[in-house]
Amino acid sequence: MIAETVCSAVAAAGLGIAAVTAYRKRFLAAARIAAYSLIPLGLVMTGVVNWLADTAFSVTAWAGFAVLGVSWLLFSTTRAVERRRGGTRKERKEARAAERRAAVAPTAPTASAPSLGPGTRASTRPATAPRADSADDFSDIEAILKKHGI
């Protein structure tokens, strides 16, 4: 009984505000306010307010909401775990089978070494054997520095 009275009062107040808004020549806003203010009155007249009041004070209804919440929690948790693992059970099974096939298949001996492709700059002098003399090492460095103007 109190809910119906409150909804009716809210509707009457909303229609009053809509009338004042229309008096100020803001008809579009007045129509929108009137539409919003008629919603509580319509809910009372259709019986939705009584149904909500009966549901709000029912222990069985609240238990039902709890069961729905647990169901939703389980569903979202399983979906999150499924996404983390990489798909459905069938997809994981196929991925494991593909990994086994790849592990069994022989690999080419050159596959482990990275392929750099052909060089972009051709070597102008042939590679020589390393020298054992430390003085010769410094002469090579000096030659390189002189070549670059340093």
PDB file of C-alpha atoms in Angstrom, residues 125 131 133-147:
ATOM      1  CA  ARG A 125      90.649  -9.142 -48.746  1.00  0.00           C
ATOM      2  CA  ARG A 131      99.105 -14.189 -36.033  1.00  0.00           C
ATOM      3  CA  ASP A 133     102.800 -12.125 -32.385  1.00  0.00           C
ATOM      4  CA  SER A 134     101.173  -9.417 -30.217  1.00  0.00           C
ATOM      5  CA  ALA A 135     103.005  -6.631 -32.072  1.00  0.00           C
ATOM      6  CA  ASP A 136     101.386  -7.749 -35.290  1.00  0.00           C
ATOM      7  CA  ASP A 137      97.966  -7.428 -33.636  1.00  0.00           C
ATOM      8  CA  PHE A 138      98.617  -3.758 -32.906  1.00  0.00           C
ATOM      9  CA  SER A 139      99.843  -3.168 -36.450  1.00  0.00           C
ATOM     10  CA  ASP A 140      96.547  -4.497 -37.765  1.00  0.00           C
ATOM     11  CA  ILE A 141      94.661  -2.154 -35.481  1.00  0.00           C
ATOM     12  CA  GLU A 142      96.827   0.775 -36.598  1.00  0.00           C
ATOM     13  CA  ALA A 143      96.176  -0.077 -40.223  1.00  0.00           C
ATOM     14  CA  ILE A 144      92.439  -0.100 -39.623  1.00  0.00           C
ATOM     15  CA  LEU A 145      92.559   3.224 -37.793  1.00  0.00           C
ATOM     16  CA  LYS A 146      94.656   4.836 -40.572  1.00  0.00           C
ATOM     17  CA  LYS A 147      92.231   3.497 -43.173  1.00  0.00           C
TER      18      LYS A 147
END
